[in-house]
Coordinates of C-alpha atoms and ligand atoms in Angstrom, one line a residue:
M1 CA -26.7 9.4 5.5
I2 CA -23.8 10.4 3.4
E3 CA -20.1 9.6 4.1
I4 CA -17.2 12.0 3.7
N5 CA -13.7 10.8 3.8
F6 CA -11.3 13.4 5.3
D7 CA -7.8 12.6 4.1
G8 CA -4.7 14.1 5.7
I9 CA -2.6 16.1 3.2
V10 CA 0.9 14.7 3.4
G11 CA 3.1 17.4 5.0
P12 CA 6.4 18.7 3.6
T13 CA 8.5 17.0 6.3
H14 CA 7.4 13.4 5.3
N15 CA 10.4 11.2 6.1
Y16 CA 11.5 7.8 7.1
A17 CA 12.9 8.1 10.7
G18 CA 11.7 4.7 11.9
L19 CA 9.8 6.1 14.8
S20 CA 7.0 3.5 15.1
F21 CA 8.2 0.3 16.9
G22 CA 5.8 -2.5 16.0
N23 CA 5.0 -0.9 12.6
L24 CA 7.2 -3.1 10.3
A25 CA 7.2 -0.7 7.3
S26 CA 8.3 2.2 9.5
S27 CA 11.2 0.1 11.0
N28 CA 12.2 -1.5 7.7
N29 CA 12.4 1.8 5.9
A30 CA 14.2 3.7 8.6
G31 CA 17.0 5.8 7.1
A32 CA 15.6 5.6 3.5
V33 CA 15.2 8.8 1.5
S34 CA 11.6 10.0 1.3
A35 CA 9.9 12.0 -1.4
P36 CA 7.5 14.4 0.3
R37 CA 6.4 16.1 -2.9
L38 CA 5.6 12.8 -4.6
A39 CA 3.9 11.6 -1.4
A40 CA 1.6 14.6 -1.2
L41 CA 0.7 14.3 -4.9
Q42 CA 0.0 10.6 -4.5
G43 CA -2.4 11.5 -1.7
V44 CA -4.2 14.1 -3.8
A45 CA -4.4 11.7 -6.7
K46 CA -6.2 9.2 -4.4
M47 CA -8.6 11.9 -3.3
R48 CA -9.3 12.8 -7.0
R49 CA -9.9 9.1 -7.8
L50 CA -12.5 8.7 -5.0
M51 CA -14.2 11.9 -6.1
A52 CA -14.3 10.5 -9.7
L53 CA -16.1 7.5 -8.2
G54 CA -18.8 9.9 -7.0
L55 CA -17.7 10.0 -3.3
R56 CA -17.5 13.1 -1.1
Q57 CA -14.0 14.1 0.0
G58 CA -12.6 16.3 2.7
I59 CA -9.1 17.2 3.9
F60 CA -7.2 17.9 7.1
L61 CA -4.1 20.1 6.9
P62 CA -0.6 19.0 7.7
H63 CA 0.4 20.0 11.2
V64 CA 2.9 22.9 11.6
R65 CA 6.4 21.4 11.5
P66 CA 9.0 21.6 12.9
N67 CA 7.1 21.3 16.2
V68 CA 9.3 23.8 18.1
S69 CA 6.9 24.3 21.0
W70 CA 7.1 20.5 21.7
L71 CA 10.9 20.8 21.8
R72 CA 10.5 23.8 24.2
T73 CA 8.5 21.6 26.6
L74 CA 11.5 19.3 26.7
G75 CA 13.6 22.2 27.9
F76 CA 15.3 23.5 24.8
G77 CA 15.4 27.3 24.7
G78 CA 16.3 30.3 22.6
D79 CA 14.9 31.4 19.3
D80 CA 13.4 28.7 17.1
A81 CA 16.6 28.0 15.1
E82 CA 18.5 27.7 18.4
V83 CA 15.9 25.3 19.9
L84 CA 16.2 23.0 16.9
A85 CA 20.0 23.2 16.6
T86 CA 20.5 22.4 20.3
A87 CA 18.0 19.6 20.2
W88 CA 19.7 18.1 17.1
S89 CA 23.1 18.2 18.7
T90 CA 21.7 16.7 21.9
D91 CA 19.4 13.9 20.6
R92 CA 18.6 13.6 16.9
A93 CA 15.6 11.4 17.6
L94 CA 13.9 14.3 19.3
V95 CA 14.2 16.4 16.2
A96 CA 12.9 13.6 14.1
N97 CA 9.9 13.4 16.3
A98 CA 9.3 17.1 16.1
L99 CA 9.5 16.9 12.3
S100 CA 7.2 13.9 11.8
A101 CA 4.4 14.3 9.2
S102 CA 2.4 11.6 10.9
A103 CA -0.7 13.7 11.1
M104 CA -1.3 12.6 7.5
W105 CA -2.8 9.3 8.8
T106 CA -6.2 10.8 9.8
A107 CA -7.7 7.3 10.6
N108 CA -5.8 8.0 13.8
A109 CA -7.2 11.6 14.3
G110 CA -10.2 10.5 16.2
T111 CA -13.3 8.2 16.6
V112 CA -16.5 9.3 15.0
S113 CA -20.0 8.1 16.0
P114 CA -22.7 9.3 13.7
G115 CA -25.9 10.8 15.1
T116 CA -27.9 7.7 14.3
D117 CA -26.0 5.8 17.0
T118 CA -25.9 8.4 19.8
V119 CA -28.3 9.2 22.6
D120 CA -28.6 12.9 21.7
G121 CA -28.6 12.5 17.9
L122 CA -25.4 14.5 17.6
C123 CA -22.4 13.2 15.6
H124 CA -19.8 12.7 18.4
I125 CA -16.0 12.9 17.6
S126 CA -13.3 12.1 20.2
V127 CA -9.8 13.3 19.4
A128 CA -7.3 10.4 19.7
N129 CA -4.5 10.8 22.3
L130 CA -2.1 8.5 20.4
S131 CA -0.2 8.2 23.6
T132 CA 1.9 5.2 22.8
M133 CA 4.4 6.9 20.4
P134 CA 5.9 10.4 21.2
H135 CA 5.7 11.7 17.6
R136 CA 2.1 10.8 17.4
A137 CA 1.1 11.9 20.9
A138 CA 2.2 15.4 19.9
E139 CA -0.6 15.5 17.2
A140 CA -3.6 15.6 19.5
E141 CA -3.4 19.4 20.2
Q142 CA -3.4 20.5 16.5
T143 CA -5.9 17.7 15.6
E144 CA -8.3 19.0 18.2
R145 CA -8.0 22.5 16.9
Q146 CA -8.8 21.4 13.3
L147 CA -11.7 19.2 14.4
R148 CA -13.2 22.0 16.4
L149 CA -12.9 24.3 13.4
A150 CA -14.3 21.8 10.8
F151 CA -17.1 20.5 13.0
A152 CA -18.0 23.6 15.0
D153 CA -21.8 23.6 14.6
P154 CA -23.2 22.4 17.9
R155 CA -26.6 21.5 16.3
V156 CA -24.8 18.7 14.5
F157 CA -21.5 17.9 16.1
H158 CA -20.0 17.4 19.6
V159 CA -16.2 17.3 19.5
H160 CA -14.5 15.8 22.7
G161 CA -10.9 16.3 23.7
P162 CA -8.6 13.2 24.0
V163 CA -9.1 10.6 26.7
P164 CA -6.3 11.0 29.2
A165 CA -3.0 9.2 28.8
P166 CA -1.9 6.5 29.6
F167 CA -5.1 5.0 28.2
G168 CA -3.9 4.7 24.6
D169 CA -6.5 5.7 22.0
E170 CA -5.6 5.6 18.3
G171 CA -9.0 6.6 16.9
A172 CA -10.9 5.2 14.0
A173 CA -8.1 2.8 13.0
N174 CA -9.4 0.5 15.8
F175 CA -13.1 1.1 15.2
M176 CA -15.6 -0.4 12.7
R177 CA -19.2 0.3 12.2
V178 CA -21.7 -2.1 10.7
V179 CA -25.2 -1.0 9.5
P180 CA -28.1 -3.3 8.5
P181 CA -28.8 -3.1 4.7
S182 CA -32.0 -1.1 5.5
G183 CA -29.8 1.6 7.0
G184 CA -30.4 3.4 10.3
R185 CA -28.7 2.7 13.6
G186 CA -25.3 1.1 13.4
V187 CA -23.3 -1.3 15.6
E188 CA -20.1 0.3 16.8
I189 CA -17.2 -2.1 17.2
F190 CA -14.2 -1.0 19.2
V191 CA -11.1 -3.3 18.7
Y192 CA -8.5 -3.2 21.4
G193 CA -5.2 -5.0 22.2
E194 CA -4.3 -6.7 25.4
T195 CA -0.8 -7.6 24.5
G196 CA 1.3 -7.8 21.4
G197 CA 2.4 -11.3 22.5
G198 CA 5.4 -9.7 24.2
V199 CA 6.8 -8.6 20.9
F200 CA 5.2 -5.2 20.1
P201 CA 3.2 -2.7 22.1
S202 CA -0.6 -2.8 21.8
R203 CA -1.6 0.8 21.1
Q204 CA -5.4 0.7 21.7
R205 CA -6.5 0.1 25.3
R206 CA -10.0 -1.2 26.1
T207 CA -10.3 1.4 28.9
A208 CA -9.9 4.2 26.3
S209 CA -12.5 2.6 23.9
E210 CA -15.0 2.2 26.7
A211 CA -14.5 5.9 27.7
V212 CA -15.1 7.0 24.1
A213 CA -18.3 4.9 23.9
R214 CA -19.6 6.4 27.1
R215 CA -18.8 9.9 26.1
H216 CA -20.5 9.4 22.7
G217 CA -23.7 8.2 24.4
L218 CA -23.7 4.9 22.5
N219 CA -26.4 2.3 23.2
P220 CA -24.6 -0.6 25.1
D221 CA -26.8 -3.1 23.3
R222 CA -25.3 -2.0 20.0
T223 CA -21.7 -1.6 21.0
L224 CA -19.1 -4.3 20.9
F225 CA -15.6 -4.4 22.4
V226 CA -13.5 -6.9 20.5
Q227 CA -10.0 -8.0 21.3
Q228 CA -7.4 -8.0 18.6
S229 CA -5.4 -11.2 18.3
E230 CA -2.0 -11.3 19.8
A231 CA -0.7 -13.0 16.7
A232 CA -1.9 -10.1 14.6
I233 CA -0.1 -7.5 16.7
A234 CA 3.0 -9.6 16.9
A235 CA 3.0 -9.9 13.1
G236 CA 2.9 -6.1 12.7
A237 CA -0.8 -5.2 12.8
F238 CA -0.3 -2.3 15.1
H239 CA -3.8 -1.1 14.3
N240 CA -6.9 -3.2 13.6
D241 CA -7.3 -1.5 10.2
V242 CA -4.2 -3.4 9.1
V243 CA -6.2 -6.7 9.3
A244 CA -9.9 -5.7 9.0
V245 CA -12.3 -3.1 7.5
A246 CA -16.1 -2.7 7.6
N247 CA -18.6 -0.8 5.5
G248 CA -22.4 -1.0 5.5
H249 CA -23.4 -4.6 6.4
V250 CA -20.0 -6.0 5.3
V251 CA -17.0 -7.0 7.5
F252 CA -13.8 -7.9 5.6
A253 CA -11.2 -9.4 7.8
H254 CA -8.3 -11.8 8.1
E255 CA -8.9 -15.1 9.8
H256 CA -6.5 -14.2 12.6
A257 CA -7.5 -10.5 13.1
F258 CA -9.4 -11.2 16.3
A259 CA -8.7 -13.1 19.5
D260 CA -12.0 -14.9 19.4
P261 CA -13.6 -14.5 15.9
A262 CA -16.4 -17.0 16.6
A263 CA -17.6 -15.0 19.6
F264 CA -17.3 -11.7 17.7
H265 CA -19.2 -13.0 14.7
A266 CA -22.0 -14.5 16.9
A267 CA -22.4 -11.2 18.9
L268 CA -22.5 -9.2 15.7
R269 CA -25.0 -11.6 14.0
R270 CA -27.3 -11.3 17.0
I271 CA -27.6 -7.5 16.4
V272 CA -27.4 -7.5 12.6
P273 CA -28.5 -10.9 11.3
E274 CA -27.9 -9.8 7.7
V275 CA -24.2 -9.0 8.3
A276 CA -21.9 -10.4 5.6
I277 CA -18.6 -11.5 7.1
I278 CA -15.9 -12.1 4.5
E279 CA -13.0 -13.8 6.1
V280 CA -9.7 -14.4 4.3
P281 CA -8.3 -17.7 5.4
A282 CA -4.7 -17.8 6.5
D283 CA -4.0 -20.7 4.1
R284 CA -4.8 -18.4 1.2
V285 CA -3.2 -15.2 2.5
D286 CA -1.0 -15.6 5.6
L287 CA -0.8 -12.7 8.2
D288 CA 2.7 -11.7 7.0
T289 CA 1.5 -11.3 3.4
A290 CA -1.7 -9.5 4.5
I291 CA 0.4 -7.0 6.5
R292 CA 3.1 -6.6 3.8
T293 CA 0.5 -5.9 1.0
Y294 CA -2.0 -4.0 3.2
L295 CA -4.8 -5.9 1.6
F296 CA -7.1 -5.0 4.5
N297 CA -6.0 -1.4 4.7
S298 CA -8.3 -0.7 1.8
Q299 CA -11.1 1.7 1.7
L300 CA -14.4 -0.3 1.4
V301 CA -16.8 2.2 0.0
T302 CA -20.4 2.4 -1.2
L303 CA -20.8 4.0 -4.6
P304 CA -23.8 6.2 -5.4
D305 CA -25.4 3.2 -7.2
G306 CA -25.3 1.3 -3.9
S307 CA -22.6 -1.2 -4.9
M308 CA -19.4 -1.6 -2.9
T309 CA -15.8 -1.1 -4.1
L310 CA -12.6 -2.0 -2.5
V311 CA -9.9 0.7 -3.0
L312 CA -6.6 -1.2 -2.6
P313 CA -2.9 -0.2 -2.5
A314 CA -0.9 -1.2 -5.5
E315 CA 1.1 -3.5 -3.3
A316 CA -1.9 -5.8 -3.0
R317 CA -2.2 -5.9 -6.8
E318 CA 1.4 -6.9 -7.1
N319 CA 1.1 -10.1 -5.0
A320 CA -0.2 -13.0 -7.1
G321 CA -1.8 -14.9 -4.2
V322 CA -3.6 -11.8 -2.9
W323 CA -4.8 -10.8 -6.3
T324 CA -6.0 -14.3 -7.2
W325 CA -8.0 -14.3 -3.9
L326 CA -9.5 -10.9 -4.7
T327 CA -10.4 -11.9 -8.2
E328 CA -12.3 -14.9 -6.9
L329 CA -14.0 -12.7 -4.4
I330 CA -15.3 -10.4 -7.2
E331 CA -16.4 -13.4 -9.3
S332 CA -18.3 -15.0 -6.3
G333 CA -21.0 -12.3 -6.8
G334 CA -20.9 -11.1 -3.2
P335 CA -21.5 -7.5 -2.0
I336 CA -18.0 -6.3 -3.1
R337 CA -18.3 -5.7 -6.8
R338 CA -15.2 -3.8 -7.9
L339 CA -11.5 -3.3 -7.1
E340 CA -9.8 0.0 -7.6
V341 CA -6.0 0.2 -7.2
V342 CA -4.3 3.4 -6.0
D343 CA -0.6 4.3 -5.6
V344 CA 0.2 5.6 -2.1
R345 CA 3.7 4.0 -1.9
E346 CA 5.3 6.8 -0.1
S347 CA 2.8 6.6 2.8
M348 CA 2.9 2.8 2.6
R349 CA 6.6 2.8 3.3
N350 CA 5.7 4.3 6.7
G351 CA 2.9 1.8 7.3
G352 CA 0.0 4.0 6.0
G353 CA -2.2 2.5 3.3
P354 CA -5.3 4.1 1.7
A355 CA -7.5 3.5 4.8
C356 CA -5.0 5.1 7.2
L357 CA -5.1 8.3 5.2
R358 CA -8.7 9.0 5.8
L359 CA -11.2 9.7 8.6
R360 CA -14.8 8.8 7.8
V361 CA -17.6 11.1 8.9
Q362 CA -21.2 10.2 8.3
I363 CA -24.0 12.8 8.5
E364 CA -27.4 13.5 7.1
P365 CA -27.1 15.2 3.7
D366 CA -28.7 18.4 5.0
A367 CA -26.0 18.6 7.7
L368 CA -23.3 19.1 5.0
A369 CA -23.6 22.8 5.4
A370 CA -22.6 22.5 9.0
I371 CA -19.1 21.6 8.1
D372 CA -16.6 24.4 7.5
P373 CA -16.4 24.4 3.7
R374 CA -12.6 25.0 3.7
F375 CA -12.3 21.3 4.8
L376 CA -14.3 20.0 1.9
L377 CA -12.6 19.2 -1.4
D378 CA -13.5 19.9 -5.0
D379 CA -11.4 20.0 -8.2
A380 CA -10.4 23.6 -7.8
A381 CA -9.1 22.9 -4.2
C382 CA -7.2 19.9 -5.5
T383 CA -5.5 22.0 -8.1
R384 CA -4.6 24.7 -5.5
I385 CA -3.1 22.0 -3.2
E386 CA -1.1 20.5 -6.1
A387 CA 0.3 23.9 -7.1
V388 CA 1.5 24.7 -3.6
V389 CA 2.9 21.2 -3.2
A390 CA 4.7 21.4 -6.5
R391 CA 6.2 24.7 -5.6
E392 CA 7.0 24.4 -1.8
W393 CA 7.3 20.7 -0.9
P394 CA 10.9 19.3 -0.8
E395 CA 11.6 16.6 -3.4
A396 CA 13.7 14.4 -1.1
I397 CA 14.6 14.1 2.6
A398 CA 17.3 11.9 3.9
F399 CA 17.7 11.4 7.7
D400 CA 20.7 13.8 8.0
D401 CA 18.6 16.5 6.3
L402 CA 16.4 16.6 9.4
G403 CA 19.2 18.6 11.1
D404 CA 19.5 21.2 8.3
P405 CA 18.2 24.7 9.2
R406 CA 17.3 25.3 5.5
L407 CA 14.9 22.3 5.6
W408 CA 13.3 23.6 8.8
A409 CA 12.7 27.0 7.3
R410 CA 11.5 25.6 4.0
C411 CA 9.0 23.2 5.6
H412 CA 7.6 25.9 7.9
R413 CA 7.1 28.1 4.9
A414 CA 5.5 25.3 2.9
C415 CA 2.9 24.7 5.7
T416 CA 2.1 28.4 5.9
A417 CA 1.7 28.6 2.1
L418 CA -0.8 25.7 2.0
T419 CA -2.8 27.1 5.0
Q420 CA -3.2 30.4 3.2
A421 CA -4.0 28.8 -0.2
L422 CA -6.9 27.0 1.4
G423 CA -8.2 30.2 3.0
F424 CA -7.1 29.7 6.6
Q425 CA -5.4 32.2 8.9
P426 CA -2.1 30.9 10.3
D427 CA -3.3 31.2 13.9
E428 CA -6.5 29.1 13.1
I429 CA -4.5 25.9 12.5
Ligands
SUG1 O1 1.3 5.3 13.7 N1 3.6 5.5 11.0 C1 2.2 5.5 11.5 C2 1.3 4.8 10.5 C3 -0.2 5.0 10.9 C4 -1.1 4.1 10.0 N2 -2.4 4.3 10.4 C5 -3.3 3.3 10.5 N3 -3.0 2.1 10.5 N4 -4.5 3.7 10.6 C6 2.1 4.9 12.9 O2 2.8 3.9 13.1 C7 5.9 6.2 11.0 C8 6.7 7.5 11.2 C9 8.2 7.3 11.1 O3 8.7 6.2 11.3 O4 8.8 8.3 10.8 C10 4.5 6.3 11.5 O5 4.2 7.1 12.4

């Protein structure tokens, strides 16, 4: 099996509107001035870095923004400019929702079960409904269109639409997969929240996870449903991937990530006895620090030589306690051999680290040809993206700019330019 990381290209409307209650970075940076051009270039630089490590990389396109059709469903009429202007004068938050670039965080695009784990041998993908937050719920439609385009070959893929609201499903951000060192079938782990301790909403419901597992035809003996700890959600871990990540036979998690870690570890060990669980104790890195630095929102990847590397955000490098712990981890001679630090600060300020920006898809190497090649990245495509971003993406967006008709027109044009540069027809996306 090979793994491809599909990163969301950061859209031209990237801004800090503070839309995600429970996501501390989003709330704390509300009203700050964003840098969309820099944000998109940081994203491409991360992709280039992973490709330089020998990994395969894919992309998803920014969703078309402003999302005028969404505002029309809320009763605003007239031509597009009129819809936006009336919405802005009625309720600015609605326009902020319609301009969100949140589709960049493709760990929330869907949940992927590779063919090794499913009853029919197909790679199943369920679009996430993201029903908890209005700006994210609006993503499902365009996400589904892109997933159906990228993974259209029915001999390899089965794409499912979203689970119905109100069963909140936020995709692979609440999903981990553990595989024995010998490879083969995986254990699929769905992490859900019961409550956020009365502080914040819990965005992934168990009902939704169970539906996804059923639809994907997973073997119940190799599927676990694990509750996220209330303390983690209350501390700002609005998705499990803020406090845990897995790759191969390794689970890397905070001590307080799960409601009952001992039961989870025991259940996992029964299925994969060789699993390596690396738990970071709270007395070395407390939950607040873990969430602030996004230590766990790293990409844990297997390099072509079989060794594992942790791709961390720069914020984790800058915290002495976190870095000391990581240095000891590398020196301990365990399965994680290397640390790579990437700068995705613009995304981080909205609560999206390196792992949020990518959706992992695992397939047999000969199935690579089944993916629409326009979604696969090489150096030339990176250069094309960078050129469009440098030319079309705004340099800065302040909250009040969200009401500026020139920004609406510019961002719409920028989305179209990128779509064309990557070989898509406007009506395909
Ligand atoms: O859903 N932030 C996203 C961040 C998603 C991170 N993804 C994972 N953890 N996998 C969210 O909360 C902020 C948008 C704003 O405030 O304008 C936002 O949507």
